[in-house]
Coordinates of C-alpha atoms in Angstrom, one line a residue:
M177 CA 37.3 104.7 106.7
A178 CA 35.7 101.2 106.4
D179 CA 33.1 102.5 103.9
R180 CA 35.8 104.2 101.9
D181 CA 37.9 101.1 101.9
A182 CA 35.0 99.0 100.6
A183 CA 34.2 101.5 97.8
F184 CA 37.8 101.5 96.8
V185 CA 37.9 97.8 96.2
K186 CA 34.4 97.6 94.6
E187 CA 35.4 100.0 91.9
I188 CA 36.9 97.1 90.0
T189 CA 34.3 95.3 87.9
P190 CA 34.4 91.5 88.3
R191 CA 36.1 89.8 85.4
S192 CA 33.2 87.4 84.9
E193 CA 30.8 90.3 84.7
H194 CA 32.6 92.3 82.0
F195 CA 36.2 91.5 81.2
S196 CA 36.8 94.6 79.1
R197 CA 35.6 96.9 81.9
W198 CA 37.6 94.9 84.4
Y199 CA 40.7 95.5 82.4
T200 CA 40.2 99.2 82.2
D201 CA 39.3 99.4 85.9
V202 CA 42.5 97.7 86.8
V203 CA 44.7 99.8 84.5
R204 CA 43.3 103.0 86.1
R205 CA 42.9 101.9 89.7
A206 CA 46.3 100.4 89.8
E207 CA 47.6 103.7 88.3
L208 CA 49.3 102.0 85.4
A209 CA 48.1 104.5 82.8
D210 CA 45.5 107.3 82.3
Y211 CA 43.7 108.9 79.5
T212 CA 44.8 112.2 78.0
P213 CA 43.3 115.1 76.0
V214 CA 44.9 113.6 72.9
K215 CA 42.5 111.1 71.5
G216 CA 43.9 107.5 71.6
C217 CA 47.0 108.5 73.6
M218 CA 47.7 107.5 77.2
V219 CA 50.0 108.6 79.9
I220 CA 52.0 105.6 81.3
R221 CA 52.1 106.4 85.0
P222 CA 55.2 105.7 87.1
Y223 CA 54.0 102.3 88.4
G224 CA 53.1 101.2 84.8
Y225 CA 56.4 102.6 83.5
A226 CA 58.3 100.7 86.2
I227 CA 56.9 97.5 84.8
W228 CA 57.9 98.5 81.3
E229 CA 61.4 99.3 82.5
L230 CA 61.9 95.9 84.0
M231 CA 60.6 94.3 80.8
Q232 CA 62.9 96.5 78.8
Q233 CA 66.0 95.8 80.8
S234 CA 65.6 92.0 80.7
L235 CA 64.8 92.0 77.0
D236 CA 67.5 94.5 76.1
R237 CA 70.0 92.2 77.9
R238 CA 68.9 89.3 75.8
I239 CA 69.1 91.3 72.6
K240 CA 72.6 92.3 73.3
E241 CA 73.6 88.8 74.3
T242 CA 72.7 87.7 70.8
G243 CA 75.1 90.2 69.3
H244 CA 72.8 93.1 68.5
V245 CA 73.6 96.8 69.3
N246 CA 71.2 99.7 70.0
A247 CA 70.9 102.8 67.8
Y248 CA 68.3 105.5 67.2
F249 CA 66.7 106.7 64.0
P250 CA 64.5 109.7 63.3
M251 CA 60.8 109.6 64.0
F252 CA 60.0 111.7 60.9
I253 CA 60.1 109.9 57.5
P254 CA 59.9 111.8 54.2
E255 CA 56.8 110.8 52.2
S256 CA 59.0 109.9 49.2
L257 CA 60.8 107.2 51.2
L258 CA 57.6 105.6 52.3
D259 CA 56.2 105.7 48.8
K260 CA 59.1 103.6 47.5
E261 CA 57.7 100.5 49.1
A262 CA 54.2 100.1 47.7
A263 CA 53.2 97.1 49.8
H264 CA 54.5 98.8 52.9
V265 CA 52.5 102.0 52.2
K266 CA 49.3 100.0 51.4
G267 CA 49.6 98.2 54.7
F268 CA 50.0 101.3 56.9
A269 CA 48.3 104.0 54.8
P270 CA 45.1 104.1 56.9
Q271 CA 47.1 104.5 60.2
V272 CA 49.7 107.0 59.1
A273 CA 50.0 110.4 60.8
W274 CA 51.3 113.3 58.6
V275 CA 53.3 116.4 59.4
T276 CA 52.4 119.1 56.9
H277 CA 53.7 122.3 58.5
G278 CA 56.9 123.4 60.3
G279 CA 55.8 126.4 62.3
D280 CA 53.8 128.6 60.0
E281 CA 55.3 127.3 56.8
Q282 CA 53.9 124.4 54.8
L283 CA 56.5 121.7 54.2
E284 CA 57.7 121.1 50.6
E285 CA 57.4 117.4 51.3
R286 CA 55.1 115.8 53.9
L287 CA 56.6 113.9 56.7
V288 CA 55.3 110.7 58.2
V289 CA 55.4 110.2 62.0
R290 CA 57.1 106.8 62.3
P291 CA 54.6 103.9 62.1
T292 CA 57.6 101.6 61.8
S293 CA 61.1 102.2 60.6
E294 CA 61.9 100.0 57.6
A295 CA 62.0 102.9 55.2
I296 CA 64.3 105.3 57.1
I297 CA 66.5 102.4 58.3
G298 CA 66.7 100.9 54.8
T299 CA 67.8 104.2 53.4
M300 CA 70.6 104.5 55.9
Y301 CA 71.7 100.9 55.5
S302 CA 72.1 101.5 51.7
K303 CA 74.8 104.1 52.6
W304 CA 76.6 102.0 55.2
I305 CA 76.8 98.7 53.5
Q306 CA 79.3 98.2 50.7
S307 CA 80.9 94.8 51.1
W308 CA 80.1 91.3 52.5
R309 CA 82.6 92.3 55.2
D310 CA 80.1 94.9 56.5
L311 CA 77.6 92.1 57.2
P312 CA 75.7 91.2 59.2
V313 CA 74.3 94.5 60.5
L314 CA 72.5 93.7 63.8
I315 CA 70.8 96.9 65.0
N316 CA 67.9 97.4 67.5
Q317 CA 66.2 100.6 68.5
W318 CA 63.9 101.4 71.5
A319 CA 61.5 104.1 70.3
N320 CA 57.9 105.4 70.1
V321 CA 55.6 104.7 67.2
V322 CA 52.4 106.4 66.0
R323 CA 49.6 104.6 64.3
W324 CA 46.3 106.4 63.9
E325 CA 44.0 103.8 65.4
K326 CA 40.2 104.1 65.3
V327 CA 39.5 102.0 68.4
T328 CA 42.0 102.2 71.2
R329 CA 42.5 100.6 74.6
P330 CA 45.3 101.3 77.1
F331 CA 48.5 99.3 76.3
L332 CA 46.7 97.0 73.9
R333 CA 46.1 99.4 71.1
T334 CA 46.9 103.1 71.3
T335 CA 47.8 105.9 68.8
E336 CA 51.2 106.2 70.3
F337 CA 53.1 103.4 72.0
L338 CA 56.6 102.3 73.0
W339 CA 58.4 99.4 71.5
Q340 CA 61.7 97.9 70.3
E341 CA 62.3 97.2 66.7
G342 CA 65.3 95.2 65.5
H343 CA 66.5 95.6 61.9
T344 CA 69.2 93.3 60.5
V345 CA 70.9 92.7 57.1
H346 CA 72.6 89.4 56.2
E347 CA 74.7 88.0 53.5
T348 CA 72.5 85.0 52.7
E349 CA 68.8 84.0 52.8
A350 CA 69.6 81.2 55.2
E351 CA 71.3 83.6 57.6
A352 CA 68.2 85.9 57.5
Q353 CA 65.9 83.0 58.1
A354 CA 68.0 81.8 61.1
E355 CA 68.0 85.3 62.5
T356 CA 64.2 85.5 62.2
L357 CA 63.6 82.3 64.1
K358 CA 66.3 83.0 66.6
M359 CA 64.7 86.3 67.7
L360 CA 61.3 84.6 67.7
G361 CA 62.8 82.1 70.2
V362 CA 64.3 85.0 72.2
Y363 CA 60.8 86.5 72.5
Q364 CA 59.3 83.2 73.5
E365 CA 61.9 82.5 76.2
F366 CA 61.6 86.1 77.5
A367 CA 57.8 86.0 77.7
E368 CA 57.7 82.6 79.5
T369 CA 60.7 83.3 81.8
E370 CA 60.1 86.9 82.8
L371 CA 56.3 87.4 82.3
A372 CA 55.3 83.8 83.3
M373 CA 53.2 83.9 80.2
P374 CA 53.1 80.8 78.0
V375 CA 53.1 81.6 74.3
L376 CA 52.8 79.6 71.1
A377 CA 55.3 80.3 68.4
G378 CA 54.4 79.9 64.7
E379 CA 54.1 81.4 61.2
K380 CA 51.4 83.9 60.1
T381 CA 49.4 83.2 57.0
D382 CA 50.0 85.3 53.9
S383 CA 46.9 87.4 54.6
E384 CA 48.1 88.1 58.2
K385 CA 51.8 88.7 57.5
F386 CA 53.5 92.1 57.8
A387 CA 53.2 94.3 54.7
G388 CA 56.4 93.8 52.7
A389 CA 57.6 90.7 54.5
A390 CA 58.4 87.4 52.9
K391 CA 57.4 85.5 56.1
T392 CA 56.0 86.7 59.4
Y393 CA 56.2 84.7 62.6
S394 CA 54.6 85.5 65.9
I395 CA 54.2 84.5 69.5
E396 CA 50.6 84.3 70.7
A397 CA 49.3 84.3 74.2
L398 CA 45.8 83.3 75.5
M399 CA 44.2 85.9 77.7
G400 CA 42.0 85.2 80.7
D401 CA 38.8 85.7 78.6
G402 CA 39.9 83.1 76.1
R403 CA 40.9 85.6 73.4
A404 CA 44.3 85.4 71.8
L405 CA 46.8 88.3 71.7
Q406 CA 49.7 88.6 69.4
V407 CA 52.5 89.7 71.7
G408 CA 55.6 89.7 69.5
T409 CA 56.5 89.4 65.8
S410 CA 59.6 88.5 63.8
H411 CA 59.7 89.1 60.1
N412 CA 61.9 87.6 57.3
L413 CA 61.8 90.6 54.9
G414 CA 63.7 88.7 52.2
Q415 CA 65.2 91.1 49.7
N416 CA 62.0 93.2 49.3
F417 CA 63.2 96.3 51.1
A418 CA 66.8 95.8 49.9
K419 CA 65.6 96.1 46.3
V420 CA 63.5 99.2 47.0
F421 CA 66.2 101.0 49.0
D422 CA 69.2 99.7 47.1
I423 CA 70.9 97.8 49.9
T424 CA 73.6 96.1 48.0
F425 CA 77.0 94.7 48.7
Q426 CA 80.0 93.3 46.9
A427 CA 79.8 89.5 47.5
R428 CA 82.7 87.2 48.0
D429 CA 82.8 86.3 44.3
K430 CA 82.9 90.1 43.4
S431 CA 79.3 90.2 42.2
V432 CA 76.9 92.8 43.5
Q433 CA 74.0 91.3 45.5
F434 CA 71.1 92.6 47.5
G435 CA 71.1 92.1 51.3
W436 CA 68.7 89.8 53.1
Q437 CA 66.8 91.6 55.9
T438 CA 64.8 90.9 59.0
S439 CA 62.8 93.0 61.5
W440 CA 61.3 92.0 64.8
G441 CA 59.6 93.8 67.7
V442 CA 57.5 93.8 70.9
S443 CA 55.8 96.7 72.5
T444 CA 54.1 98.0 75.6
R445 CA 51.2 95.7 74.7
L446 CA 53.1 93.2 76.8
I447 CA 51.9 95.1 79.9
G448 CA 48.3 94.6 78.9
A449 CA 49.1 90.9 78.2
V450 CA 50.4 90.4 81.7
I451 CA 47.3 92.1 83.2
M452 CA 44.9 89.9 81.3
T453 CA 46.9 86.7 81.7
H454 CA 47.3 86.7 85.5
G455 CA 44.9 89.2 87.0
D456 CA 41.8 88.4 89.1
D457 CA 38.8 90.2 90.5
S458 CA 41.0 92.0 93.1
G459 CA 43.2 93.5 90.4
L460 CA 46.7 92.8 89.2
I461 CA 48.8 89.7 89.9
L462 CA 52.3 90.5 88.8
P463 CA 55.0 88.0 88.1
P464 CA 57.9 88.7 90.6
R465 CA 60.4 89.3 87.8
V466 CA 58.5 92.3 86.5
A467 CA 56.9 93.6 89.7
P468 CA 58.1 97.1 90.6
Y469 CA 57.8 95.9 94.3
Q470 CA 58.2 92.3 94.9
V471 CA 57.4 92.6 98.6
V472 CA 55.2 95.2 100.3
M473 CA 55.7 95.6 104.1
V474 CA 52.7 96.6 106.2
P475 CA 53.6 97.5 109.8
I476 CA 50.7 97.1 112.3
P477 CA 50.2 100.4 114.0
R478 CA 49.6 99.4 117.6
G479 CA 50.8 101.4 120.6
D480 CA 54.0 103.3 120.0
W481 CA 54.7 101.4 116.8
R482 CA 56.9 104.0 115.3
E483 CA 59.4 103.4 118.1
T484 CA 58.9 99.6 118.3
V485 CA 57.7 98.1 115.1
L486 CA 58.9 100.5 112.5
P487 CA 62.7 100.2 113.3
H488 CA 62.4 96.4 112.8
A489 CA 60.5 96.9 109.5
E490 CA 63.2 99.3 108.2
R491 CA 65.9 96.9 109.2
I492 CA 64.2 94.0 107.3
K493 CA 63.7 96.3 104.3
R494 CA 67.4 97.1 104.2
E495 CA 68.3 93.4 104.4
L496 CA 65.9 92.4 101.7
E497 CA 67.1 95.1 99.4
G498 CA 70.7 94.1 100.1
H499 CA 69.8 90.8 98.6
G500 CA 68.3 92.3 95.5
V501 CA 64.6 92.3 96.5
R502 CA 62.5 95.3 95.5
V503 CA 60.6 96.4 98.6
M504 CA 57.9 98.9 99.5
L505 CA 57.5 99.8 103.2
D506 CA 54.0 101.3 103.5
D507 CA 54.1 103.3 106.8
R508 CA 51.4 105.7 105.9
E509 CA 49.3 106.6 108.9
E510 CA 46.2 107.8 107.1
H511 CA 45.2 104.3 105.9
S512 CA 44.4 101.2 107.9
P513 CA 46.3 97.9 107.4
G514 CA 43.1 96.5 105.8
W515 CA 43.0 99.3 103.3
K516 CA 46.7 98.8 102.5
Y517 CA 46.2 95.0 102.0
A518 CA 43.4 95.7 99.5
E519 CA 45.4 98.4 97.6
W520 CA 48.6 96.4 97.3
E521 CA 46.6 93.3 96.3
M522 CA 45.1 95.4 93.5
R523 CA 48.6 96.6 92.5
G524 CA 49.6 92.9 92.2
V525 CA 52.6 92.9 94.6
P526 CA 53.6 89.2 94.8
L527 CA 54.3 89.1 98.6
R528 CA 52.9 91.0 101.5
L529 CA 54.9 91.1 104.8
E530 CA 52.9 92.0 107.9
I531 CA 54.7 92.9 111.1
G532 CA 53.3 94.0 114.4
P533 CA 54.2 94.0 118.1
R534 CA 53.2 90.4 118.6
D535 CA 55.3 89.3 115.6
I536 CA 58.4 91.0 117.0
K537 CA 57.8 89.3 120.4
N538 CA 57.5 86.0 118.6
A539 CA 60.5 86.8 116.3
Q540 CA 58.5 86.1 113.2
V541 CA 56.5 87.9 110.5
M542 CA 53.5 87.0 108.4
L543 CA 54.0 86.5 104.7
V544 CA 51.0 86.4 102.4
R545 CA 51.1 85.3 98.7
R546 CA 49.2 87.4 96.2
D547 CA 48.5 84.5 93.9
T548 CA 47.0 82.1 96.4
R549 CA 46.5 84.5 99.4
E550 CA 48.1 81.8 101.5
K551 CA 49.3 83.1 104.9
L552 CA 52.8 81.9 106.0
P553 CA 54.1 82.6 109.5
T554 CA 57.9 82.9 109.0
P555 CA 60.7 83.1 111.6
M556 CA 62.8 86.2 111.2
N557 CA 66.0 84.2 111.0
E558 CA 64.6 82.3 108.0
L559 CA 63.1 85.3 106.3
L560 CA 65.7 86.1 103.6
G561 CA 65.8 82.6 102.3
R562 CA 62.1 82.1 102.5
V563 CA 61.3 85.3 100.5
A564 CA 63.7 84.2 97.8
E565 CA 62.1 80.8 97.6
L566 CA 58.6 82.2 97.5
L567 CA 59.3 84.6 94.7
L568 CA 60.6 81.7 92.6
E569 CA 57.6 79.6 93.6
I570 CA 55.1 82.4 92.7
Q571 CA 56.8 83.0 89.3
Q572 CA 56.5 79.3 88.4
A573 CA 53.0 78.9 89.8
L574 CA 51.7 81.7 87.6
F575 CA 53.3 80.2 84.6
D576 CA 51.9 76.7 85.4
R577 CA 48.4 78.2 86.0
A578 CA 48.5 80.0 82.7
V579 CA 49.6 76.8 80.9
A580 CA 46.8 74.8 82.5
F581 CA 44.3 77.5 81.5
R582 CA 45.5 77.3 77.9
E583 CA 45.2 73.6 77.8
E584 CA 41.7 73.7 79.2
H585 CA 40.8 76.2 76.5
T586 CA 42.3 74.4 73.5
L587 CA 40.0 72.2 71.4
T588 CA 41.3 70.0 68.5
T589 CA 38.6 69.0 66.1
T590 CA 37.9 68.0 62.5
D591 CA 34.1 68.5 62.9
R592 CA 32.7 71.7 61.5
A593 CA 29.7 71.7 63.8
E594 CA 31.9 71.4 66.8
F595 CA 34.2 74.0 65.4
D596 CA 31.4 76.6 65.0
A597 CA 29.9 75.8 68.4
S598 CA 33.2 76.3 70.2
F599 CA 33.3 79.9 69.0
E600 CA 29.7 80.5 70.1
G601 CA 30.4 79.3 73.6
R602 CA 33.7 78.6 75.4
P603 CA 36.4 80.7 73.8
G604 CA 40.0 79.7 73.4
Y605 CA 42.1 78.0 70.7
V606 CA 40.5 75.7 68.2
V607 CA 43.0 73.6 66.3
A608 CA 41.6 72.4 63.0
P609 CA 42.8 71.3 59.5
W610 CA 43.1 74.0 56.8
C611 CA 43.8 73.6 53.1
G612 CA 46.0 76.8 52.8
S613 CA 43.4 78.7 50.8
T614 CA 42.9 82.4 51.6
D615 CA 39.3 82.1 50.5
C616 CA 38.6 79.5 53.2
E617 CA 40.5 81.6 55.8
T618 CA 38.3 84.6 54.9
Q619 CA 35.0 82.6 55.0
I620 CA 35.8 81.2 58.4
K621 CA 36.5 84.6 59.7
A622 CA 33.2 85.9 58.3
T623 CA 31.3 83.1 59.9
T624 CA 33.0 82.8 63.3
Q625 CA 34.9 86.0 63.8
A626 CA 37.9 83.8 64.4
T627 CA 41.3 84.2 62.6
I628 CA 44.2 81.9 62.1
R629 CA 46.5 83.1 64.8
H630 CA 49.4 81.2 63.2
L631 CA 50.6 77.8 61.8
P632 CA 52.9 75.7 64.0
L633 CA 56.6 75.5 63.3
D634 CA 57.5 72.2 61.7
P635 CA 53.9 71.0 61.9
P636 CA 52.9 67.3 61.5
P637 CA 50.6 66.3 58.6
A638 CA 47.1 67.7 58.9
S639 CA 44.7 65.6 60.9
G640 CA 42.0 65.6 58.2
A641 CA 40.1 67.6 55.6
C642 CA 39.9 71.4 55.6
I643 CA 37.4 72.5 58.2
Q644 CA 35.9 74.9 55.6
C645 CA 35.9 73.3 52.2
G646 CA 36.5 69.6 52.9
T647 CA 39.5 69.3 50.5
P648 CA 42.7 67.6 51.9
G649 CA 44.1 69.7 54.8
K650 CA 47.7 71.0 54.5
V651 CA 48.2 71.9 58.2
D652 CA 46.4 72.0 61.5
A653 CA 46.0 75.8 62.1
Y654 CA 45.4 77.6 65.4
F655 CA 42.1 79.5 65.2
A656 CA 40.9 82.0 67.8
K657 CA 39.1 85.2 68.4
S658 CA 41.6 87.9 69.1
Y659 CA 42.4 91.4 70.3

């Protein structure tokens, strides 16, 4: 058994040795997802889906609290609808999956498998909206999406993935802009509160914005290997789609006007972000708020433990669950306690509770934190309060640790040599002046493989000349290598 236990843990490649392989090892060994016979598609296994459900529930609550309602639109979109918005088609054309046959019959018009839903939703909004009294329309949908990716990685980039996409229509440009920034703020608060993942919010450059949008904003997180990951976007669509799909309304002054639209979304990519933000060489470290099990109980099988230890463990489990704690009691006999410790560490459970005959005699249990591995003997009569306190402490500690990592891996510079050297060595964010030129942005990417992740909201004046061309800088941009 000891050899088997050791092999089980060693299957995870150390992060420092090969971060990408470590990530894939964790996804598979923790049974979050698995590969399928369909190229680029994954199965989200129950443990991984439980994480997504917790994310979905907490974000759905926030979406509804801001006045939005859920609906569902078809996953098949007629080609003629997608062709109406040229910029949109150009942006997604290489990734579109087509349906050409229904049964044995060739379709008169090809259907697109939903890469995003602006076209079909815009068509329906044009039917539903007649007057300013119909506005705002605040609809969200939870759905699957298909984009024919060439290079895939579980959760981060797959051919099919799960997401939510909000689509709203407003009476004025100012209302649409306020909505765009409000939902960006909802995403930021959700990521930092629920996922313990610090993010930077800002605006995408024109070359990086969503096809068909007037403005695109994003939240960006820094992963454990120093690469950035876009984990949420919010788009001000202006009137671009409204004009294409004839979303008009009679205004208060009786004139006919086009609506002002937004769209915004996050996806199962968030699971990958949590893995890469918090994990270590032993596997996952899950923030308590999105951990399927917040506490794993491991009874020590000595003597007649099923008659002595197990009843106490079951009672504690019921008490914890009665206070809203998600608990797993691992009473399997085929595995040793040490094997269970390693497995549940790999699965990232925030707290381990060990209980054996000696603990019962001393009226205490042993609590072990996943993030620090600190062992905390805890009297049974203080257990409920202590568990609640520790879950809060772990959630905050993970966030603080991620903030510290980001600060340690953020360089502000006006020196081009230092700028280039930073991307050759230590990764992370590099904040540097940019003149606003797409040519400079393209040249920097070609030289360093780094992109402008976004421009800060309400930025101060640039700190110097453009890092590429030397002309006066317009803004200090956040550059990074990214996923």
